[in-house]
Short mmCIF file of C-alpha atoms in Angstrom, two decimals:
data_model
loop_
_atom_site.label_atom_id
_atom_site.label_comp_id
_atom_site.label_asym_id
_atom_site.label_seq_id
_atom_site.Cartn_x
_atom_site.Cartn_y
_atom_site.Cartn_z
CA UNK A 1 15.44 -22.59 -18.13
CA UNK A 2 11.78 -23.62 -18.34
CA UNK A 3 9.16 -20.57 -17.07
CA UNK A 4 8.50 -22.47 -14.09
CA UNK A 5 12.40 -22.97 -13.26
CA UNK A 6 12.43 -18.94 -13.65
CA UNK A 7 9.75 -18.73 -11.74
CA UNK A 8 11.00 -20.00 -8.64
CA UNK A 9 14.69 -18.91 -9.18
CA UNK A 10 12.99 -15.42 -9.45
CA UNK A 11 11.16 -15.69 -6.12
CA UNK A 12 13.97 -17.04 -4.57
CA UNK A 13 16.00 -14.02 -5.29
CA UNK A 14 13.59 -12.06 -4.55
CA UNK A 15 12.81 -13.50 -0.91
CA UNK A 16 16.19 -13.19 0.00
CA UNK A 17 16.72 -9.46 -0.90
CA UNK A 18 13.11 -8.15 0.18
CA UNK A 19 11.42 -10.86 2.18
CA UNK A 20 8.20 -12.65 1.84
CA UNK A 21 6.06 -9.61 2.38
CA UNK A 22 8.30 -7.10 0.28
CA UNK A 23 7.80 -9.45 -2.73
CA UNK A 24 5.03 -8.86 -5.24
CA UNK A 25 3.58 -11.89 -7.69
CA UNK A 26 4.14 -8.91 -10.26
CA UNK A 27 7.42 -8.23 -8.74
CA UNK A 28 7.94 -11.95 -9.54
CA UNK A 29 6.61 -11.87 -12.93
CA UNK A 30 8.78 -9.23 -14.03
CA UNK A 31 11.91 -10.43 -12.70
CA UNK A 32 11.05 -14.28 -14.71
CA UNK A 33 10.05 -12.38 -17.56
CA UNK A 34 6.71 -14.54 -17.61
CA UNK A 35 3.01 -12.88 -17.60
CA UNK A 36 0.15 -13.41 -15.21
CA UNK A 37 -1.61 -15.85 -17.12
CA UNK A 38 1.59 -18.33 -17.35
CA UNK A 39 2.62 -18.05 -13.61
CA UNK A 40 -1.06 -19.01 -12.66
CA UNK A 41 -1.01 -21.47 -14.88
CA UNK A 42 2.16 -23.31 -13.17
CA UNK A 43 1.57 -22.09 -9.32
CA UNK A 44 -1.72 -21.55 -7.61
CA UNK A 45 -0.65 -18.07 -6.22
CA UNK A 46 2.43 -16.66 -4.40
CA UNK A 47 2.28 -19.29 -0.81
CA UNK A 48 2.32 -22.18 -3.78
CA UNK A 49 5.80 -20.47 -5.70
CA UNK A 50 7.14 -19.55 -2.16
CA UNK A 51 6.82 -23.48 -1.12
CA UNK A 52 8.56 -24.57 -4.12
CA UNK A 53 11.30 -21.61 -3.91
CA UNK A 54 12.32 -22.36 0.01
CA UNK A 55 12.18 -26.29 -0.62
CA UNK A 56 14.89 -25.72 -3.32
CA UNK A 57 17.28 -23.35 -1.34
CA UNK A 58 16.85 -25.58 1.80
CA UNK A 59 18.06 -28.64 -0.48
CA UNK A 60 20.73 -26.70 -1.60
CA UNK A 61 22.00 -25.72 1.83
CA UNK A 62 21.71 -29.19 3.17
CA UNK A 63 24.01 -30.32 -0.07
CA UNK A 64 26.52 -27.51 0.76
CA UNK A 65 26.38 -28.57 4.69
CA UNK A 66 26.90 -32.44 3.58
CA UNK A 67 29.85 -31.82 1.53
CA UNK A 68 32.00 -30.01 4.02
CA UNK A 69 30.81 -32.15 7.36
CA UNK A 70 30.95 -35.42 5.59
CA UNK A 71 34.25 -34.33 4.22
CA UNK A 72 38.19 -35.72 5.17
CA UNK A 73 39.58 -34.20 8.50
CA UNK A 74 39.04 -33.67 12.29
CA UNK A 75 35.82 -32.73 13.75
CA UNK A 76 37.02 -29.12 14.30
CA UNK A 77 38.57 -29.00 11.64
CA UNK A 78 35.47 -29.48 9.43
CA UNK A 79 33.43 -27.46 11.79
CA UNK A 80 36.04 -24.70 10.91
CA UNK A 81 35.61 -25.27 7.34
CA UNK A 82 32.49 -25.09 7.16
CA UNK A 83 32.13 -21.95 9.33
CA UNK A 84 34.37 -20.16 7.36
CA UNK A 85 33.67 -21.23 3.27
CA UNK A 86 32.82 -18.10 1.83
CA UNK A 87 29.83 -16.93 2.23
CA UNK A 88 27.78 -13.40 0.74
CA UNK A 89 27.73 -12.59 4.04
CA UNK A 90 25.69 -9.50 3.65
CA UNK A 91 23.00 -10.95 2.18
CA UNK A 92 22.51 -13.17 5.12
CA UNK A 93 21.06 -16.24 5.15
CA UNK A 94 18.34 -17.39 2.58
CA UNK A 95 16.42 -19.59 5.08
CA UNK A 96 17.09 -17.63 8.37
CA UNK A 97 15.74 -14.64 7.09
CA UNK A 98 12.78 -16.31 6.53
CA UNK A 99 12.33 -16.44 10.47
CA UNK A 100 12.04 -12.68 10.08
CA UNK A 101 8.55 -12.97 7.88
CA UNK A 102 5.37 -12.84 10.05
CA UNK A 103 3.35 -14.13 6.83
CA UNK A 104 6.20 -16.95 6.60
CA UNK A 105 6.10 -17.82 10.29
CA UNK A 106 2.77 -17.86 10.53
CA UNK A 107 1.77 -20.15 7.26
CA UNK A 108 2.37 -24.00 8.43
CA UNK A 109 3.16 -25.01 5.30
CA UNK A 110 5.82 -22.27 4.67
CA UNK A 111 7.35 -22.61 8.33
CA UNK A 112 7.90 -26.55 8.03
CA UNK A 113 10.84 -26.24 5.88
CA UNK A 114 12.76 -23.64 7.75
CA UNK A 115 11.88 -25.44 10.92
CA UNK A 116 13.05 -28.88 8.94
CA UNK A 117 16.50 -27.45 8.20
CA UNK A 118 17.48 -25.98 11.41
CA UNK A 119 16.81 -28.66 13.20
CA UNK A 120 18.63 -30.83 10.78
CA UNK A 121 21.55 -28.68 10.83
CA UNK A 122 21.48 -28.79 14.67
CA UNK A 123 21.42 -33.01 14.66
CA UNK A 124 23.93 -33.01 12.22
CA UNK A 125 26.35 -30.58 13.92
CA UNK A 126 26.05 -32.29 16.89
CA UNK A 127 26.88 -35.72 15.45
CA UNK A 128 30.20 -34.07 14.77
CA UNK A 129 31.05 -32.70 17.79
CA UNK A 130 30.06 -35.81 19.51
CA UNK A 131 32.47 -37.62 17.55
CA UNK A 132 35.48 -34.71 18.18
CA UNK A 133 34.65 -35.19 21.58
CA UNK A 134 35.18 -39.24 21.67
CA UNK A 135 38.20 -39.24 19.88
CA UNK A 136 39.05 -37.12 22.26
CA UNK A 137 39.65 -33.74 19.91
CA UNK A 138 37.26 -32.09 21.84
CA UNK A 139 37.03 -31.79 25.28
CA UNK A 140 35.44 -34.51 26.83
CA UNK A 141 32.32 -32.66 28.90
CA UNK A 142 31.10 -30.99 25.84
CA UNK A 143 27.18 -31.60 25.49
CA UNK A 144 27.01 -31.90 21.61
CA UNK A 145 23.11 -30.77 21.25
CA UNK A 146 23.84 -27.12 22.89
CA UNK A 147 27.01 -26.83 21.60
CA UNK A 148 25.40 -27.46 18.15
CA UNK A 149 23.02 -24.73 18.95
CA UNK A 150 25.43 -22.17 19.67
CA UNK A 151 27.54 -23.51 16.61
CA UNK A 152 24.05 -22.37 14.33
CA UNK A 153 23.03 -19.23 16.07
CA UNK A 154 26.64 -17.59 15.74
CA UNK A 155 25.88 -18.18 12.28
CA UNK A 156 22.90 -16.10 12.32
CA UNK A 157 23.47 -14.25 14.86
CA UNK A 158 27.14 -13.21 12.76
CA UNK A 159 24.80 -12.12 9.42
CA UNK A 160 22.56 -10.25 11.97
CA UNK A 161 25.69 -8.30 13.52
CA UNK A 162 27.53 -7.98 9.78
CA UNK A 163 23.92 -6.29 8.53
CA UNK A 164 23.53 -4.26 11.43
CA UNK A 165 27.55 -2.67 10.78
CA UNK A 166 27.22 -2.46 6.94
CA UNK A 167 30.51 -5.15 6.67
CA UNK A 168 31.28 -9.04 6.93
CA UNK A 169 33.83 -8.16 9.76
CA UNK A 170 31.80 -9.21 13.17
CA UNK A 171 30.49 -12.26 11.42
CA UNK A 172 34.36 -13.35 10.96
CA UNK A 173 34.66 -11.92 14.60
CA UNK A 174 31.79 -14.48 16.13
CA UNK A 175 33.33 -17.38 14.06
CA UNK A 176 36.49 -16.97 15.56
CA UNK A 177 35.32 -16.36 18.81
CA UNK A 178 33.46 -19.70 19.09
CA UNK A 179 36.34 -21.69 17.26
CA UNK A 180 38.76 -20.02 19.85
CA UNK A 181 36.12 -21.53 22.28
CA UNK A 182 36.49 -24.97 20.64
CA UNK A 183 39.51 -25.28 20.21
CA UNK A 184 40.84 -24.41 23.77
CA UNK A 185 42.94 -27.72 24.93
CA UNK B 27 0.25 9.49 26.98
CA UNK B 28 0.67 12.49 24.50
CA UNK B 29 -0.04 11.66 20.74
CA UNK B 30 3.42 11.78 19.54
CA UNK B 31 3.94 8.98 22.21
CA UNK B 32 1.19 7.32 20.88
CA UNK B 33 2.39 7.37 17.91
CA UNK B 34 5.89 6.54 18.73
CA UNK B 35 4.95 3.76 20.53
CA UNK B 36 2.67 2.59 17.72
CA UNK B 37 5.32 2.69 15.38
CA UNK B 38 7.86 0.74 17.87
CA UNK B 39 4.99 -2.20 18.38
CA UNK B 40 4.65 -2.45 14.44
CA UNK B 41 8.07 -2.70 13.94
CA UNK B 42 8.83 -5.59 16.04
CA UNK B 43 5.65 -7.50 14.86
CA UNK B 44 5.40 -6.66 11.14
CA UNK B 45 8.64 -4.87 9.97
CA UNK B 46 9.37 -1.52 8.45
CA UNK B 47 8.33 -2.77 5.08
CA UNK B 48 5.08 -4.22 6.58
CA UNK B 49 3.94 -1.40 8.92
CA UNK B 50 2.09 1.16 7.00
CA UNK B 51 1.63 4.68 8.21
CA UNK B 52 -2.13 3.79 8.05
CA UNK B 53 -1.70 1.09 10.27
CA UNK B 54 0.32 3.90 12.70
CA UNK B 55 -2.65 5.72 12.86
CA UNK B 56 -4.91 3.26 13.45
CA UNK B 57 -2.83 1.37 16.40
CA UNK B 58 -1.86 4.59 17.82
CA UNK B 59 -6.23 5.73 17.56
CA UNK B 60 -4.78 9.22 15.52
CA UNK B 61 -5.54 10.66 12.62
CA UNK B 62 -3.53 11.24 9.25
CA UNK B 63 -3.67 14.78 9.86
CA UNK B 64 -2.28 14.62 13.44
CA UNK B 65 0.70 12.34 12.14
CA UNK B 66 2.13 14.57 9.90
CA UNK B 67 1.57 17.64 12.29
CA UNK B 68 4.01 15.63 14.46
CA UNK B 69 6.46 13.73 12.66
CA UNK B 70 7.25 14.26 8.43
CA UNK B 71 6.44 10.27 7.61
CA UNK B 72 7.02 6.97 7.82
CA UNK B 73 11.11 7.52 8.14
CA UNK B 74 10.62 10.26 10.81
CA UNK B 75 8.57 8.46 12.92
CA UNK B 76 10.93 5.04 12.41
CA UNK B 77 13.40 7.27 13.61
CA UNK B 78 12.26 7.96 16.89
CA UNK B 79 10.31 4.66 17.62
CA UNK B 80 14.26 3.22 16.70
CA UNK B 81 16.10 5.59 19.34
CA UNK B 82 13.64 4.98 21.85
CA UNK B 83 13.91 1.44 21.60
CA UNK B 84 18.00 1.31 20.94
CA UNK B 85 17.94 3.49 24.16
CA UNK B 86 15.89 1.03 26.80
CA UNK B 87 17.86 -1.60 25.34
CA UNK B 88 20.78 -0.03 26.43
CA UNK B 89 19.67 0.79 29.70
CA UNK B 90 18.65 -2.81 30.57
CA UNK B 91 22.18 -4.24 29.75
CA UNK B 92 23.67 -1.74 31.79
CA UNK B 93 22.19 -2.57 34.91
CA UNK B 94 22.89 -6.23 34.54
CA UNK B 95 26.69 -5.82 33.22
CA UNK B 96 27.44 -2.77 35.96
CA UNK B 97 25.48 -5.42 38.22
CA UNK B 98 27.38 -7.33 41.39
CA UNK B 99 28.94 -10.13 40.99
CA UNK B 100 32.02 -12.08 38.72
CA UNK B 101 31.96 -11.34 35.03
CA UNK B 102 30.86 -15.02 33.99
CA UNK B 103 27.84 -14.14 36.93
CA UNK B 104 26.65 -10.55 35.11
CA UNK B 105 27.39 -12.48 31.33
CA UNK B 106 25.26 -14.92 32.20
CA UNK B 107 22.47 -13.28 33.83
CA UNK B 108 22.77 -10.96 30.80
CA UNK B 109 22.26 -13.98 28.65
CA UNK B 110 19.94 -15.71 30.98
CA UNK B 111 17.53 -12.51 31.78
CA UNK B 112 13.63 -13.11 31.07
CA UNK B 113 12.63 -12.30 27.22
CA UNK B 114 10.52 -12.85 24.85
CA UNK B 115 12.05 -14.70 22.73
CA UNK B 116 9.87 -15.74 20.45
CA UNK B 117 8.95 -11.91 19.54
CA UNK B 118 12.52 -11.75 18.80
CA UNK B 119 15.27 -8.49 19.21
CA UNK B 120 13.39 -5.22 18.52
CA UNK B 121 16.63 -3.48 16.91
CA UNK B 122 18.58 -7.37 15.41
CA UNK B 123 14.96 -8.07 13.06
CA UNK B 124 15.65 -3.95 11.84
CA UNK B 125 18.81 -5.74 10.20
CA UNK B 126 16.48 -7.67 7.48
CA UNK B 127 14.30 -4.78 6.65
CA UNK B 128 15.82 -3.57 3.10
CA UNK B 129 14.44 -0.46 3.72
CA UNK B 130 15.72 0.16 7.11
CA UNK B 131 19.68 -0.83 5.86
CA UNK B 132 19.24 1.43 2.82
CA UNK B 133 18.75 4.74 4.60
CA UNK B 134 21.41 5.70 6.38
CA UNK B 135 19.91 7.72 9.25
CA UNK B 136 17.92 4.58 10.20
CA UNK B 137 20.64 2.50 9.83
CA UNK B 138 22.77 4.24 12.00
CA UNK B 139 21.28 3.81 15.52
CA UNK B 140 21.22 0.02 14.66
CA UNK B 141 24.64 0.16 14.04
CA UNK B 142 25.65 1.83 16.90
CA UNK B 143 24.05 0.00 19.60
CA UNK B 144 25.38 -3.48 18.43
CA UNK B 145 28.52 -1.78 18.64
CA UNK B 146 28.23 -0.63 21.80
CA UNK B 147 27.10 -3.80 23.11
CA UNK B 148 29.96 -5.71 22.00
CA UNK B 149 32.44 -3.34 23.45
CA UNK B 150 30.41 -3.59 26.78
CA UNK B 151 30.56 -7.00 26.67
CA UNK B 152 34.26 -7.10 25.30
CA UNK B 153 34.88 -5.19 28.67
CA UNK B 154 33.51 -6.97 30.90
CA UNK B 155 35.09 -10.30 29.36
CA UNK B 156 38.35 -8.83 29.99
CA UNK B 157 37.96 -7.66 33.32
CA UNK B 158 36.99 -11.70 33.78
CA UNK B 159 40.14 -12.34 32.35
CA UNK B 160 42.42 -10.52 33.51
CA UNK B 161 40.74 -11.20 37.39
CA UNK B 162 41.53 -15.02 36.50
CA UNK B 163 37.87 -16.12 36.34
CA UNK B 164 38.11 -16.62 32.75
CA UNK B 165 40.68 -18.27 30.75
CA UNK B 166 43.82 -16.20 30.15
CA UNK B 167 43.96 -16.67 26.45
CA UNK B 168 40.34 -15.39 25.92
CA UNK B 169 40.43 -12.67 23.10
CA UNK B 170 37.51 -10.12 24.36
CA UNK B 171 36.95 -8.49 20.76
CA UNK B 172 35.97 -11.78 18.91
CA UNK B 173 34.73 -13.50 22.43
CA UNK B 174 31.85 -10.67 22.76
CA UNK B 175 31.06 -11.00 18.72
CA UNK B 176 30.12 -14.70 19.73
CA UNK B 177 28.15 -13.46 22.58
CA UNK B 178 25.92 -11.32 20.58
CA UNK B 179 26.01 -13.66 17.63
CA UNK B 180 24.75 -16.22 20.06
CA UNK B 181 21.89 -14.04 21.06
CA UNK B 182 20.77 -12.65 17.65
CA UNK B 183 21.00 -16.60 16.59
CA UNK B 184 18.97 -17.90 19.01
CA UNK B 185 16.31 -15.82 18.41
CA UNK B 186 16.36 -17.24 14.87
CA UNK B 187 16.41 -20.68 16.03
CA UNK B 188 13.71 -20.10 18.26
CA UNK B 189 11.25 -18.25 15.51
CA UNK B 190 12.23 -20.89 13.08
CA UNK B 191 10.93 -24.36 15.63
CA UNK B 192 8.17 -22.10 16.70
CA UNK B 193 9.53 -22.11 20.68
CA UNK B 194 12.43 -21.03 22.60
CA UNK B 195 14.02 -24.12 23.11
CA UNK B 196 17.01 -23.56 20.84
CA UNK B 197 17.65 -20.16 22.45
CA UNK B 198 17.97 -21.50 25.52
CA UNK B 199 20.40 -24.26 23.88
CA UNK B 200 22.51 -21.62 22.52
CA UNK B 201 22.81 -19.90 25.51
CA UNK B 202 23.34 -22.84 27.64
CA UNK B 203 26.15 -24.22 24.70
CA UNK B 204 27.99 -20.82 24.94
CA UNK B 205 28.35 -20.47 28.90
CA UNK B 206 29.30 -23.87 29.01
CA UNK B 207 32.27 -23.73 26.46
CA UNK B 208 33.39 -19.82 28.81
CA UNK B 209 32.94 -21.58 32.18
CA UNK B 210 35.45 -24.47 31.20
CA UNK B 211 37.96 -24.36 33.87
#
C-alpha cells in the first residue's frame, strides 16, 4: 500500500473505534507508520484525511448495499438478506457513528457524505419495497419512503441497543422484529 | 442549586453535546462556574462524576416512559404517544449516544446503567405489546421480545437519521413507518 492508501485506511480504523474527536493526526501517524512531514505532505491536516477516509467507507457500503438489493429473489427476501449478512455488529456502523461526532456534524464538508448515504440508502430501500408491494409480496398500503426509514433506523438503532448490552443479540432481535412486521400476510 | 448539582448537571449537558471523550473535567468546571478544588472535594474525577450525571439521566428517562406506557388508553394509543411524544431530536438520546463513547463501554460501572435501562425499556415495551395482543388490538402472532427490540431500534435509528440530514424528518419517517406496519389490521 502507498503512504497515502495507509493513511486513510489508518484513519478509517481509527474513526470507527474512537470517533472523529478521539482520533489524533499522531494517533494516525503511528497507526500508518508514516511521519509528520509525509502525512502533510499528502493531506492538508486531519478534516482533509477524514474527507478522503469517510468517502471511501461510504463507497464501500453503497457497493455492499448494491450487491445484495440488486441481487436474484423477492423483495423481502433481499431485504432479509441484506438485514441479516453478517455484520461486526459491535463495532457498529462506520458511517452512523459518524452522526455521533459534534466536530463531524458540524463541518459541511464532513456531514455531506453521511447525509449522501443515508438518504441514498433510504431511496434505494424504498424502491424495493415499492416493487414487493406491486407484485403484490407486500401488502398493498405500505408507504415505501417510511417504511424505508424504519427499515434504516432498526439498523442503527440495533448497533445502538447491541453496544448498549455488550452482545449482537437485540440487533438480531430488531431485525426480526421488523421482518416479522413485513412479512405478516 | 447546590454545587454537586451544578456539577452534575454540568457533566449531564456535556455529555449529550460533546461526549465523554470530548467533555473535559475543565470544561465541568467551567460550565458548572466551580473550581478544580471544589470538584474533587465532591466527586473523585471524571468517571465519578459520569457516574452520577448517567443515573440521573437513566432515571428521568425512566420516569417519562412510565407515565406514558402506565398512561390511559389501548396499547397501540400509549406506544404511539410514547413514540410520538415531543423531543429533541436532533440533540439526540442522552443515554443511546453513551453507546459510541469507547470510554464509556470500556468501564464497566459506566456501562452498566446504560445497559440496564435499554433493558428495561424493552421489557416495558415487550409488556405492553403483549397486553395489546393478547386484548386483540394487535395481531395475534406478534412476538413482544423481538417486536419491542424494533421499537427501540426504531427510536435509537431515527435519531441517527435525523443527525445525519441535519433535521428530524427521517425520525418522524421511522416512527410513522413502524406504527403503520403494528396498526395493520
Amino acid at each position: 500500500m502507498s503512504t497515502p492508501d495507509r493513511l486513510i485506511e489508518s484513519t478509517r480504523e481509527l474513526l470507527w473505534e474512537r470517533g472523529y474527536v478521539g482520533t489524533s493526526p499522531r494517533a494516525i501517524q503511528r497507526r500508518a507508520g508514516a511521519g509528520q512531514g509525509s502525512m502533510y505532505h499528502h493531506f492538508s491536516g486531519k478534516p482533509d484525511l477524514a474527507l478522503a477516509a469517510i468517502g471511501r467507507t461510504a463507497e464501500e457500503m453503497r457497493a455492499g448495499v448494491e450487491e445484495i438489493l440488486d441481487g436474484p429473489g423477492t423483495a423481502l427476501e433481499r431485504l432479509s438478506a441484506y438485514l441479516r449478512r453478517e455484520r461486526e455488529v459491535l463495532r457498529g456502523c462506520p458511517i452512523g457513528r459518524l452522526t455521533q461526532d459534534p466536530d463531524v456534524m458540524a463541518d459541511p464538508a464532513l456531514r455531506r457524505p453521511v447525509e449522501e448515504t443515508f438518504a441514498w440508502l433510504r431511496d434505494r430501500l424504498a424502491a424495493v419495497l415499492a416493487e414487493g408491494r406491486d407484485r403484490g409480496e407486500l401488502d398493498a398500503g405500505l408507504d415505501p419512503g417510511p417504511t424505508a426509514a424504519t427499515v434504516v433506523a432498526v439498523l442503527q438503532g440495533g448497533y445502538v441497543l447491541a453496544r448498549a448490552a455488550g452482545s449482537p443479540e437485540p440487533f438480531h432481535q430488531a431485525v426480526d422484529g421488523v421482518l416479522a412486521l413485513l412479512s405478516r400476510p
